[in-house]
PDB file of C-alpha atoms in Angstrom:
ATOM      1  CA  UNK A   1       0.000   0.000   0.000  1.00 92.00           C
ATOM      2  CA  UNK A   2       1.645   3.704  -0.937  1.00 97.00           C
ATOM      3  CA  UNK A   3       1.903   5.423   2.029  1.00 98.00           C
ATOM      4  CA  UNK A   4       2.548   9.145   1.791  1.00 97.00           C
ATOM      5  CA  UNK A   5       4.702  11.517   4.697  1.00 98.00           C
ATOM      6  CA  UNK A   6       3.104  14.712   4.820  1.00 97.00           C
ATOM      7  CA  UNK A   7       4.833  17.485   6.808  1.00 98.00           C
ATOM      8  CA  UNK A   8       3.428  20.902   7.946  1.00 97.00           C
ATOM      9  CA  UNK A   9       5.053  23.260  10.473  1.00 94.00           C
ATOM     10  CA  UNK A  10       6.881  20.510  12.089  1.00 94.00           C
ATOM     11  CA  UNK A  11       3.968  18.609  12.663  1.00 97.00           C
ATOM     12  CA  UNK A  12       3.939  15.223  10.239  1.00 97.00           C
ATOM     13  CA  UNK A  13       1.417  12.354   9.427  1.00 97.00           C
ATOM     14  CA  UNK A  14       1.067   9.240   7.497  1.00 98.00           C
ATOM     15  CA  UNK A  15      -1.381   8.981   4.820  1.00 98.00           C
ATOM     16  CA  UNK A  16      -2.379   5.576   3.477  1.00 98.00           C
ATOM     17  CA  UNK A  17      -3.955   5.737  -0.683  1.00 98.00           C
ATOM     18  CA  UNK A  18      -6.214   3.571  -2.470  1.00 97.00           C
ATOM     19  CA  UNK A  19      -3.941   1.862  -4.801  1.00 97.00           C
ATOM     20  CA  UNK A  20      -6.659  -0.289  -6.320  1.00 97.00           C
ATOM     21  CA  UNK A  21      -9.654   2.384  -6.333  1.00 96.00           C
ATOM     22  CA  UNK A  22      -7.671   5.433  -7.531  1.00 97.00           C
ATOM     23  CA  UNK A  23      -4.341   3.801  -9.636  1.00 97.00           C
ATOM     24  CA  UNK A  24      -4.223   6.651 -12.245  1.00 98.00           C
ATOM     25  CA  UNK A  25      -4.237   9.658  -9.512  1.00 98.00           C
ATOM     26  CA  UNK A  26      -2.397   7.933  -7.081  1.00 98.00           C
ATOM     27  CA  UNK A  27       0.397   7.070  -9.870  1.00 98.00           C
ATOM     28  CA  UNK A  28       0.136  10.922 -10.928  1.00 98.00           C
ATOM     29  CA  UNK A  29       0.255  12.375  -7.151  1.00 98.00           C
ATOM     30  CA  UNK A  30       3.414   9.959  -6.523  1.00 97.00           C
ATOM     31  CA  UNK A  31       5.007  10.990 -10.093  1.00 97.00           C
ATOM     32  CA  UNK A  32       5.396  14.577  -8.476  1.00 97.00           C
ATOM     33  CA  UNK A  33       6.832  13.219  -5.096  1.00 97.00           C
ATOM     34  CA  UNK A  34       8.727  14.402  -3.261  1.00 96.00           C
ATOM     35  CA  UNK A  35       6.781  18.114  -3.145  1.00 97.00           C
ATOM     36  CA  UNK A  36       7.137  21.022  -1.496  1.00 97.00           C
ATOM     37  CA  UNK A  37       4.481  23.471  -1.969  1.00 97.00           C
ATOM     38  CA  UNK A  38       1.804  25.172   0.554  1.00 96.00           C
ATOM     39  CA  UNK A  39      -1.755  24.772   2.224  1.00 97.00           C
ATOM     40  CA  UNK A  40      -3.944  27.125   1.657  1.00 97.00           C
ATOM     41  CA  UNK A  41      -7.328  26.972   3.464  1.00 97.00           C
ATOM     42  CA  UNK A  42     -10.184  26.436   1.279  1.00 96.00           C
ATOM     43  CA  UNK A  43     -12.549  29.266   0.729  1.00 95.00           C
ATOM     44  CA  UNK A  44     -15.802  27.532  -0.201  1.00 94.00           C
ATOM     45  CA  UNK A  45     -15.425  23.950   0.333  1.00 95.00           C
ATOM     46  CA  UNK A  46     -15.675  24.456   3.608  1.00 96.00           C
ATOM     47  CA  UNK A  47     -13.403  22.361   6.475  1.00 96.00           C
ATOM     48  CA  UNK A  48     -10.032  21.643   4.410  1.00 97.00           C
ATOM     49  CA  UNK A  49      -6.656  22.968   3.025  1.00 97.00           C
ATOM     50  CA  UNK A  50      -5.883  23.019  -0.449  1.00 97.00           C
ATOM     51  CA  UNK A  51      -2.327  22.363  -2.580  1.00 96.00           C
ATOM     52  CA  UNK A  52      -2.417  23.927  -5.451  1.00 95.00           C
ATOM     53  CA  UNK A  53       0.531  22.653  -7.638  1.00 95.00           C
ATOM     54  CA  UNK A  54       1.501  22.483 -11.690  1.00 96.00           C
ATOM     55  CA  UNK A  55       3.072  18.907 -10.944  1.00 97.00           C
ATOM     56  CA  UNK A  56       0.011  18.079  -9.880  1.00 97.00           C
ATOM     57  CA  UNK A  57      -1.773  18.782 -12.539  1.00 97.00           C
ATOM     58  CA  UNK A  58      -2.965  15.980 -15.210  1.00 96.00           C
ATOM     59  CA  UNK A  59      -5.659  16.674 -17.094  1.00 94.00           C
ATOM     60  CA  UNK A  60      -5.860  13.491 -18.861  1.00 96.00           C
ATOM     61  CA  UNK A  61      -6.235  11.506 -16.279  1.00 96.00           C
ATOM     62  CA  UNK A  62      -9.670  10.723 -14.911  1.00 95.00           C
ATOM     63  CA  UNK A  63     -11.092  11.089 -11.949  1.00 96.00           C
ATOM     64  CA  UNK A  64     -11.699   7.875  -9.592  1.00 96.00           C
ATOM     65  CA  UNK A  65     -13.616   6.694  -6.811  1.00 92.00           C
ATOM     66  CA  UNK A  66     -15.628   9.837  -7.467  1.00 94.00           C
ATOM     67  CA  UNK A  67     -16.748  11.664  -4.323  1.00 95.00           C
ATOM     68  CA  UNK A  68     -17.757  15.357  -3.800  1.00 94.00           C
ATOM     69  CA  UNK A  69     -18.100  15.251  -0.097  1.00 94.00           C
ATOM     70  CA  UNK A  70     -15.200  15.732   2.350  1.00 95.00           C
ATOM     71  CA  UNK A  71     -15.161  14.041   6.155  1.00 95.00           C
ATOM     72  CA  UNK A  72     -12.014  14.380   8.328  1.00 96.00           C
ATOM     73  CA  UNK A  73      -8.638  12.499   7.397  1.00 97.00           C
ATOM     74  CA  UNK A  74      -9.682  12.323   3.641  1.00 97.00           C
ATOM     75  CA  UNK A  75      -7.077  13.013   1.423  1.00 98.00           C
ATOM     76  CA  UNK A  76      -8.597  14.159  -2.192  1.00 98.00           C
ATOM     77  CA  UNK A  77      -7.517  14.979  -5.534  1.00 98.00           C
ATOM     78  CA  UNK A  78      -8.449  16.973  -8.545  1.00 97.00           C
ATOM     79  CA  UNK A  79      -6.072  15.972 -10.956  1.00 97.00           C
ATOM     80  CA  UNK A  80      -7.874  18.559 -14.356  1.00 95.00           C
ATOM     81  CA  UNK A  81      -7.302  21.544 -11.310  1.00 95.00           C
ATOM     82  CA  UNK A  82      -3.814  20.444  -9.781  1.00 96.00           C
ATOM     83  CA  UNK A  83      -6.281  20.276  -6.043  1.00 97.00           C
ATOM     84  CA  UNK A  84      -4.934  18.063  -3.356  1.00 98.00           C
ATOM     85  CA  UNK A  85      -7.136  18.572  -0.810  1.00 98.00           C
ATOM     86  CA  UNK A  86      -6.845  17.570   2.959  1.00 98.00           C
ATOM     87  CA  UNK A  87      -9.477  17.567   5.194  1.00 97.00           C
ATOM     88  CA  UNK A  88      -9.947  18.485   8.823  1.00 97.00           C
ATOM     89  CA  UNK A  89     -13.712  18.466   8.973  1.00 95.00           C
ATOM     90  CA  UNK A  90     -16.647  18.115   6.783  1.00 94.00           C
ATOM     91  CA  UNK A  91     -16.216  19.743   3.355  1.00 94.00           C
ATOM     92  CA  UNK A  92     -17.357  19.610  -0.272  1.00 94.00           C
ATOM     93  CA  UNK A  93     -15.730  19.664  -3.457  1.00 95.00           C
ATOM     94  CA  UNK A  94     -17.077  22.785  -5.129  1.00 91.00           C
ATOM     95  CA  UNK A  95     -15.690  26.269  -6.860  1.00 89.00           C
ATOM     96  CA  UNK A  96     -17.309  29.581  -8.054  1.00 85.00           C
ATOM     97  CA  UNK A  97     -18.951  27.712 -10.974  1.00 85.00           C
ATOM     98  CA  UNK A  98     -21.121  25.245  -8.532  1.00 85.00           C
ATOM     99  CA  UNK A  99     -19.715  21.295  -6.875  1.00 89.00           C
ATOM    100  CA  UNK A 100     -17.071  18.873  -8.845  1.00 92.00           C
ATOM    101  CA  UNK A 101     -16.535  15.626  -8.148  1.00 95.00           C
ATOM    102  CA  UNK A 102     -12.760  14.494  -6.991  1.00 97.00           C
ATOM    103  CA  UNK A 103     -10.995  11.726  -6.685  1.00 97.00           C
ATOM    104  CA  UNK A 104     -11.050   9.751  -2.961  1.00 97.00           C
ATOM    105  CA  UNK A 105      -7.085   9.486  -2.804  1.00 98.00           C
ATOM    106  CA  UNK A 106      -6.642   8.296   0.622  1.00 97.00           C
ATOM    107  CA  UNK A 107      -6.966   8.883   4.444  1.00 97.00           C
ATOM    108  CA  UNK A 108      -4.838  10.021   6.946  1.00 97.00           C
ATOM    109  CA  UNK A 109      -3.640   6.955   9.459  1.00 97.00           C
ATOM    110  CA  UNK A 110      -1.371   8.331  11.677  1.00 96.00           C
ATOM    111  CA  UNK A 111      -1.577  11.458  13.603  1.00 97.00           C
ATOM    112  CA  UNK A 112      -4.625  12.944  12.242  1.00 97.00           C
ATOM    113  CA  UNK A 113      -5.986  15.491  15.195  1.00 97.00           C
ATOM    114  CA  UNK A 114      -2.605  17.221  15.219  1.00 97.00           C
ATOM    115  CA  UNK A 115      -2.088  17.698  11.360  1.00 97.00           C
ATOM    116  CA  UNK A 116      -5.580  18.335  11.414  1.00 97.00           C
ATOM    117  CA  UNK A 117      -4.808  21.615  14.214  1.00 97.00           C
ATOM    118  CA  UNK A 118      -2.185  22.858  11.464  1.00 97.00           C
ATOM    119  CA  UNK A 119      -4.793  22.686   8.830  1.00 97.00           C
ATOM    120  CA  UNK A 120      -7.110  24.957  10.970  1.00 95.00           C
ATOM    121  CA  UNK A 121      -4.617  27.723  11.127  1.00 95.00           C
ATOM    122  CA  UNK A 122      -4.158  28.018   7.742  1.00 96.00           C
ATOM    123  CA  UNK A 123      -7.686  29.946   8.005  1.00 94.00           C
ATOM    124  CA  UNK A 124      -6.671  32.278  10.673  1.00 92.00           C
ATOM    125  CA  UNK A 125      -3.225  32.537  10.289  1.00 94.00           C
ATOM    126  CA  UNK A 126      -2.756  31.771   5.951  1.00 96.00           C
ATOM    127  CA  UNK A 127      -1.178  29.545   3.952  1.00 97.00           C
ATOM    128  CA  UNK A 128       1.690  27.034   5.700  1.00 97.00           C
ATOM    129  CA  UNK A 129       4.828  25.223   4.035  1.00 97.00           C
ATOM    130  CA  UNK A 130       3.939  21.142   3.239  1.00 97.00           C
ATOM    131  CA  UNK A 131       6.268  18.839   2.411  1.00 98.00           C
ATOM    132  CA  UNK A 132       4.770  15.531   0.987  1.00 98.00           C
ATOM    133  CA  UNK A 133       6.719  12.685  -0.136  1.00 97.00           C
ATOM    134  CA  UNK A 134       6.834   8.673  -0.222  1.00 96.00           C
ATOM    135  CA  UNK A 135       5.864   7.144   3.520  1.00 91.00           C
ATOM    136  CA  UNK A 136       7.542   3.974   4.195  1.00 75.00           C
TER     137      UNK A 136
ATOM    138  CA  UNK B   1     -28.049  59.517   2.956  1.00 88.00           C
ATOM    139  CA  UNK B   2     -25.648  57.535   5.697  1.00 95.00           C
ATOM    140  CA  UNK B   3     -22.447  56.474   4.595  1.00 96.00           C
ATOM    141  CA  UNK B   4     -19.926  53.852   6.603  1.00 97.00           C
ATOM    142  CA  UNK B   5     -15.963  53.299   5.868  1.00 98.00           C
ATOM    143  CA  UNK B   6     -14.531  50.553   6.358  1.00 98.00           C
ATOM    144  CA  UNK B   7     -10.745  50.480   6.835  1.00 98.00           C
ATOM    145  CA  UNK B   8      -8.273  47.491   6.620  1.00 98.00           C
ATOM    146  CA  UNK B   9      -4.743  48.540   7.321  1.00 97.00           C
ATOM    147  CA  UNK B  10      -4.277  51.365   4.905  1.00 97.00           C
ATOM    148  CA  UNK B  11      -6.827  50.285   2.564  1.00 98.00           C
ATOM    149  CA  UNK B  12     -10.441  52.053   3.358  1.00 97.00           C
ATOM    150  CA  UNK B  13     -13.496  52.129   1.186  1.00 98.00           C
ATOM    151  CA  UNK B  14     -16.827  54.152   1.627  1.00 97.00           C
ATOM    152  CA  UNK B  15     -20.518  52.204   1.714  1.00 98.00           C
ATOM    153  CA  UNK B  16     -23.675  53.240   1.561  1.00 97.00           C
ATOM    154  CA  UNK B  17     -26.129  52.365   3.973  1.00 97.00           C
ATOM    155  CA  UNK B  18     -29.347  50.047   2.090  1.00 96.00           C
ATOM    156  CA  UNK B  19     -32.502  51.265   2.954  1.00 91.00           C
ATOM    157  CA  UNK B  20     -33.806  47.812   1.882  1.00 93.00           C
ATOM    158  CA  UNK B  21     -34.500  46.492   5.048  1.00 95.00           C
ATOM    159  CA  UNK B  22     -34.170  49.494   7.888  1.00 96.00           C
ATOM    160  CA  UNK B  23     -34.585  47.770  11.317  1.00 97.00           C
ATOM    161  CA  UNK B  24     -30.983  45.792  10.392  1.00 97.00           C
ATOM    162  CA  UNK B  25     -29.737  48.638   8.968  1.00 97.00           C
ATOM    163  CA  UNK B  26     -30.539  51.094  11.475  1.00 97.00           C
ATOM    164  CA  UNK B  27     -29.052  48.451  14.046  1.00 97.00           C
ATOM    165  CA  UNK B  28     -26.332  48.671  12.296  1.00 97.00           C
ATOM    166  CA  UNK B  29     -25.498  51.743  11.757  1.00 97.00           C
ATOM    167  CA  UNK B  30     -26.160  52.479  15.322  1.00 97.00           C
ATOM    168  CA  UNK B  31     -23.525  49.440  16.217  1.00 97.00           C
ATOM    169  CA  UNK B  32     -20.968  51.234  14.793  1.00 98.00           C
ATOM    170  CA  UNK B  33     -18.154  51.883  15.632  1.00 98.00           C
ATOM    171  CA  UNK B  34     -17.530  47.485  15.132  1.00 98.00           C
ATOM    172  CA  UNK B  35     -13.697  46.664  15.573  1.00 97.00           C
ATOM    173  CA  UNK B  36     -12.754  43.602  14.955  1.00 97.00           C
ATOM    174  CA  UNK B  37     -10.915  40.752  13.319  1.00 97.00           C
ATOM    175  CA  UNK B  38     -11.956  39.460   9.463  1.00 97.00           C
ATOM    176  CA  UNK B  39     -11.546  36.166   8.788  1.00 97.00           C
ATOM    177  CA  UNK B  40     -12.018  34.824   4.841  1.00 97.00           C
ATOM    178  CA  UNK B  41     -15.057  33.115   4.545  1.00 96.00           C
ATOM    179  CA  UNK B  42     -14.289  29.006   4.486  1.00 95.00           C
ATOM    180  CA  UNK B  43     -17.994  27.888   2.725  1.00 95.00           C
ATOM    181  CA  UNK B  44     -18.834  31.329   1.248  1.00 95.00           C
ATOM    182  CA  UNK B  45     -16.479  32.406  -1.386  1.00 95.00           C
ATOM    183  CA  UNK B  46     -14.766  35.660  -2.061  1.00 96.00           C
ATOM    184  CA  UNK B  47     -15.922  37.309   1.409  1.00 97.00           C
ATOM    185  CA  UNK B  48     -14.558  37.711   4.749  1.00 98.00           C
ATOM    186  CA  UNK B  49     -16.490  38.124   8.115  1.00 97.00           C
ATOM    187  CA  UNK B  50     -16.263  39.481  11.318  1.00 97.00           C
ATOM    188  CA  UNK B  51     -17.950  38.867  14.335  1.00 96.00           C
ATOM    189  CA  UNK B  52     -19.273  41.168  16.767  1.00 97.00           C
ATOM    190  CA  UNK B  53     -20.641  41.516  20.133  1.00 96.00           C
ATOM    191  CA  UNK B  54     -22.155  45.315  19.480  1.00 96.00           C
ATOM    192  CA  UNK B  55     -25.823  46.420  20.382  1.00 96.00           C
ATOM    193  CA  UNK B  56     -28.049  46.783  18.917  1.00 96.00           C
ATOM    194  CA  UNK B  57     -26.904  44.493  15.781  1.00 96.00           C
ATOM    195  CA  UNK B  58     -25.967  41.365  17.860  1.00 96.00           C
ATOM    196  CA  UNK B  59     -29.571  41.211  19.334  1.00 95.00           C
ATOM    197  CA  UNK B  60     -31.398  41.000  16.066  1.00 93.00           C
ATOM    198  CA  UNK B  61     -32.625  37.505  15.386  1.00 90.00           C
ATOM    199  CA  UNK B  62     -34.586  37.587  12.345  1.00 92.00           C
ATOM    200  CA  UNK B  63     -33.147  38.296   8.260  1.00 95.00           C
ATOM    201  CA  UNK B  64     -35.189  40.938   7.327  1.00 95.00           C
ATOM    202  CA  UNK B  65     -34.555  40.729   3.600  1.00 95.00           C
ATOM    203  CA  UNK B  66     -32.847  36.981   3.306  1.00 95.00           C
ATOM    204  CA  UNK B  67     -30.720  37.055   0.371  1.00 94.00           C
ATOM    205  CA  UNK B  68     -27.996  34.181  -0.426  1.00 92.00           C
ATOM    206  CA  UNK B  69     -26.019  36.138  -2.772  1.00 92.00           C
ATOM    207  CA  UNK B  70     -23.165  38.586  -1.496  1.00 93.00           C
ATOM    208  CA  UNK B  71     -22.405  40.508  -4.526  1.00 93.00           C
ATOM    209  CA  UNK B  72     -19.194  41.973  -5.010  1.00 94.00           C
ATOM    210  CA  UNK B  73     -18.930  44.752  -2.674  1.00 96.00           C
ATOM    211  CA  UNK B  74     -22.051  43.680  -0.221  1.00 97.00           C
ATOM    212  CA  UNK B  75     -21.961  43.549   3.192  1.00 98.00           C
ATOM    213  CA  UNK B  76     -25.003  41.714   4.579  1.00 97.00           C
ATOM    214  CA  UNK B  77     -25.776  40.495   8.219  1.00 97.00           C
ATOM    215  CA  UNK B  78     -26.657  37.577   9.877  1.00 94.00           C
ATOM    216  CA  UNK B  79     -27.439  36.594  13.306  1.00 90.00           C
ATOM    217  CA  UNK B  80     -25.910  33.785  14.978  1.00 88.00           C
ATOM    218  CA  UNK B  81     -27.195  31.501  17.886  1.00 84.00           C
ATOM    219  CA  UNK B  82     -24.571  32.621  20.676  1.00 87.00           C
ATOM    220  CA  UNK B  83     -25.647  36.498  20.919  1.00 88.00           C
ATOM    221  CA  UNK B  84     -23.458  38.077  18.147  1.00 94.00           C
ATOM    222  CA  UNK B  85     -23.918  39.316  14.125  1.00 96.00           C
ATOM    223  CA  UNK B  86     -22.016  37.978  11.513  1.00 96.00           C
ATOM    224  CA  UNK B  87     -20.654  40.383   9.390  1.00 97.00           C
ATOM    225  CA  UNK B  88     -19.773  39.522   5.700  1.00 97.00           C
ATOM    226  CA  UNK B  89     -18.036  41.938   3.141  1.00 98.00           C
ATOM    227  CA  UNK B  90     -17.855  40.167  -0.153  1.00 97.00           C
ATOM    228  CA  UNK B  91     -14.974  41.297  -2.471  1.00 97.00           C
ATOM    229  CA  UNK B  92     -16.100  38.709  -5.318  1.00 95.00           C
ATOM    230  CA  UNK B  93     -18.069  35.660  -6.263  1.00 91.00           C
ATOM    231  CA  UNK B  94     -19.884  34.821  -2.601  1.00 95.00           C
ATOM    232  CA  UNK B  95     -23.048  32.922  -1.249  1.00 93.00           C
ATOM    233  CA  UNK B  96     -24.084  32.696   2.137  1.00 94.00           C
ATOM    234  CA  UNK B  97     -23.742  29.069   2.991  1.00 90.00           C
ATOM    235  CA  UNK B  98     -22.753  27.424   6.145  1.00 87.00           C
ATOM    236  CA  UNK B  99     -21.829  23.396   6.273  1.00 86.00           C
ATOM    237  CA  UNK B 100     -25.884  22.430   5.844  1.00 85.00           C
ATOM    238  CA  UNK B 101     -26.185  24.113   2.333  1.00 86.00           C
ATOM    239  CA  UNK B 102     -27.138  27.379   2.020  1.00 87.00           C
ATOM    240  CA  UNK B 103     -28.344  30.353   4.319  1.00 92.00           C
ATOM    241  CA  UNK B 104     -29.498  33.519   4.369  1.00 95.00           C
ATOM    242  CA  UNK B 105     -28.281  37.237   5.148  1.00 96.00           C
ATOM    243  CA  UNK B 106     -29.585  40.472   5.202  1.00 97.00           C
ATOM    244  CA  UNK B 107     -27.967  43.066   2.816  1.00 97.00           C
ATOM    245  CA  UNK B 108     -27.009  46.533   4.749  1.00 97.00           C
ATOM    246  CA  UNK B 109     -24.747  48.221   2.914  1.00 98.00           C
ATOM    247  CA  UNK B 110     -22.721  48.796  -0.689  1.00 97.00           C
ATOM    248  CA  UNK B 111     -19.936  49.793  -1.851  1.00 97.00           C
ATOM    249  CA  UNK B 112     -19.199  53.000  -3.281  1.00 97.00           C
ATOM    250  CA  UNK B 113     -16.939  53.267  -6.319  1.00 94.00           C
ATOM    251  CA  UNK B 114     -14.555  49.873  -7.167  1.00 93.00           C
ATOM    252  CA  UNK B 115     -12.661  50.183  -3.667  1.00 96.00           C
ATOM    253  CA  UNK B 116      -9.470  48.036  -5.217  1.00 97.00           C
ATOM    254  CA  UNK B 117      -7.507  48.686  -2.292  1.00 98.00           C
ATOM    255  CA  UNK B 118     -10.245  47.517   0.384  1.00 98.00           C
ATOM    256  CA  UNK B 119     -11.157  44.530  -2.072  1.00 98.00           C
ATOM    257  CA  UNK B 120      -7.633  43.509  -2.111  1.00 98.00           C
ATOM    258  CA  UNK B 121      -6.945  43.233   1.580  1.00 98.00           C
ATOM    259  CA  UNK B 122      -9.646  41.121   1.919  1.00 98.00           C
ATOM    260  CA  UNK B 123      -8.452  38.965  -0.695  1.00 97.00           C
ATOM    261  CA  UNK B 124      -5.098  39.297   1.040  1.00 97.00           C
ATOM    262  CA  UNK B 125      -6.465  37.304   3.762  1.00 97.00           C
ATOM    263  CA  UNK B 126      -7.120  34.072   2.297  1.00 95.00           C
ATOM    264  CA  UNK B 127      -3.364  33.394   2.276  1.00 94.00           C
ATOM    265  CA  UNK B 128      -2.262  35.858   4.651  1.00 95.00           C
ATOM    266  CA  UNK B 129      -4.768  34.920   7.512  1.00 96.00           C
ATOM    267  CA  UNK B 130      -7.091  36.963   9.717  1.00 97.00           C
ATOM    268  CA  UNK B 131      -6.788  40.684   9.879  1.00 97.00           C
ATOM    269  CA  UNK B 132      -8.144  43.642  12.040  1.00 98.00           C
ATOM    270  CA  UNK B 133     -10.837  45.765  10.789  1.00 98.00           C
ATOM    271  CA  UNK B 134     -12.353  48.402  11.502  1.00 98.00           C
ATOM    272  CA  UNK B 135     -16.521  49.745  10.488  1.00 98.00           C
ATOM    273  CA  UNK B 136     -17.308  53.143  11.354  1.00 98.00           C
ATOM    274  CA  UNK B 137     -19.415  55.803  10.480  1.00 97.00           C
ATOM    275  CA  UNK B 138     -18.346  58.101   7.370  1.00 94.00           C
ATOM    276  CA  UNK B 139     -18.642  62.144   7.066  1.00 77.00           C
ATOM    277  CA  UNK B 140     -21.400  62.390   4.685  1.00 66.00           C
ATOM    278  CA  UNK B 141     -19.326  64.652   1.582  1.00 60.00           C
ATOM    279  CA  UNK B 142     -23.009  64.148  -0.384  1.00 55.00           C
TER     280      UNK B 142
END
């Protein structure tokens, strides 16, 4: 199972990804590994922080295990928009032009309510550093 | 004609008060002056809110006019359950919507002119985080 390391203000935790559910994004989100890019909280999808990175983006690849709703630990991706999307809380996929469906990437395993405290002060405090790369 | 400014740093704009619906907007208006911290809406778009504590605003529990859209350069009102007003400025595309879909507002005020400056701090605080602001009443130049 791909694991993936993601680090925020010091504070890092273990993400686990649907290998057989979502090959194509997981293949395209570990093709840009290891990344270093930023969180920015989410301005209408409500409880989560976004990454929005060029290596991340792949138009051409679909989008799998389609969701549009967000619960805490779940670990999106929008691979036509670049979107990795981490969520603290209840969210939904969704932009000035109405909701999208994403692709349900993974969950967070290890050390979810303190990544998810780092995640809530990108909203009162702005964006924050992230370094993502391959777990063991 | 009653005019409030709102001021962000350095960056101010001028509103006019809505006569749409006068019982929030006269609570309003006699709120001021509301100082504060904005924080960019998380569900709503291109706004940012501030909460406040002021009389007579905070005791209003009914939307007068209940709109969902905050148009660019809006600020509407809305009560909330633990004895304060929510107060959003919209600098863009924005909805008033909370976790459970959408909700509803009541429109007090608009902004005069493009106010670039004002729009941009808000914007500024979607990756910058939460900011102090200040609502006051303006010297009516009319």
């Amino acid at each position: 199972m791909t694991k993936l390391r993601i680090t925020i203000d010091g504070v890092s935790a273990v993400a686990e990804l649907k290998d057989a559910a979502a090959p194509a994004g997981v293949a395209a989100v570990v093709g840009a590994l290891p990344l270093r890019t930023r969180f920015v909280h989410a301005s209408r999808s409500g409880n989560c922080a976004v990454a929005h990175d060029a290596s991340l983006q792949h138009p051409s690849v679909g989008i799998e295990g389609q969701v549009s709703m967000y619960y805490p630990g779940m670990l999106a991706y929008d691979p036509a928009r670049g979107h990795l999307v981490l969520a603290y809380g209840q969210g939904q996929a969704r932009s000035n032009t109405g909701t999208h469906w994403v692709t349900y990437l993974g969950d967070v395993v290890e050390n979810l309510a303190e990544l998810a405290v780092k995640l809530q002060d990108t909203r009162d405090h702005g964006a924050l550093d992230v370094r993502i790369e391959l777990g063991e | 004609m009653k005019r409030i400014e709102v001021r962000v740093g350095d960056a101010t704009a001028r509103y006019t008060l809505l006569e749409d619906a006068p019982k929030t907007a006269e609570a309003f208006w006699e709120s001021l002056p509301i100082e504060g911290v904005i924080t960019h809406a998380r569900w709503a778009g291109s706004a940012v809110w501030v909460k406040t504590p002021n009389q007579p605003i905070a005791a209003l529990d009914d939307i007068e006019l209940p709109v969902t859209s905050i148009y660019p350069g809006t600020i509407v009102v809305r009560p909330n359950p633990r004895g304060v007003a929510e107060v959003f400025m919209s600098y863009g595309v924005a909805e008033s919507r909370g976790p459970l879909g959408r909700t509803y507002a009541t429109p007090v005020a608009e902004l005069e002119g493009d106010g670039k400056a004002l729009m941009g701090a808000f914007g500024d605080t979607w990756q910058g985080g939460s900011t102090s602001v200040s609502i006051s009443r303006a010297e009516d130049r009319s």
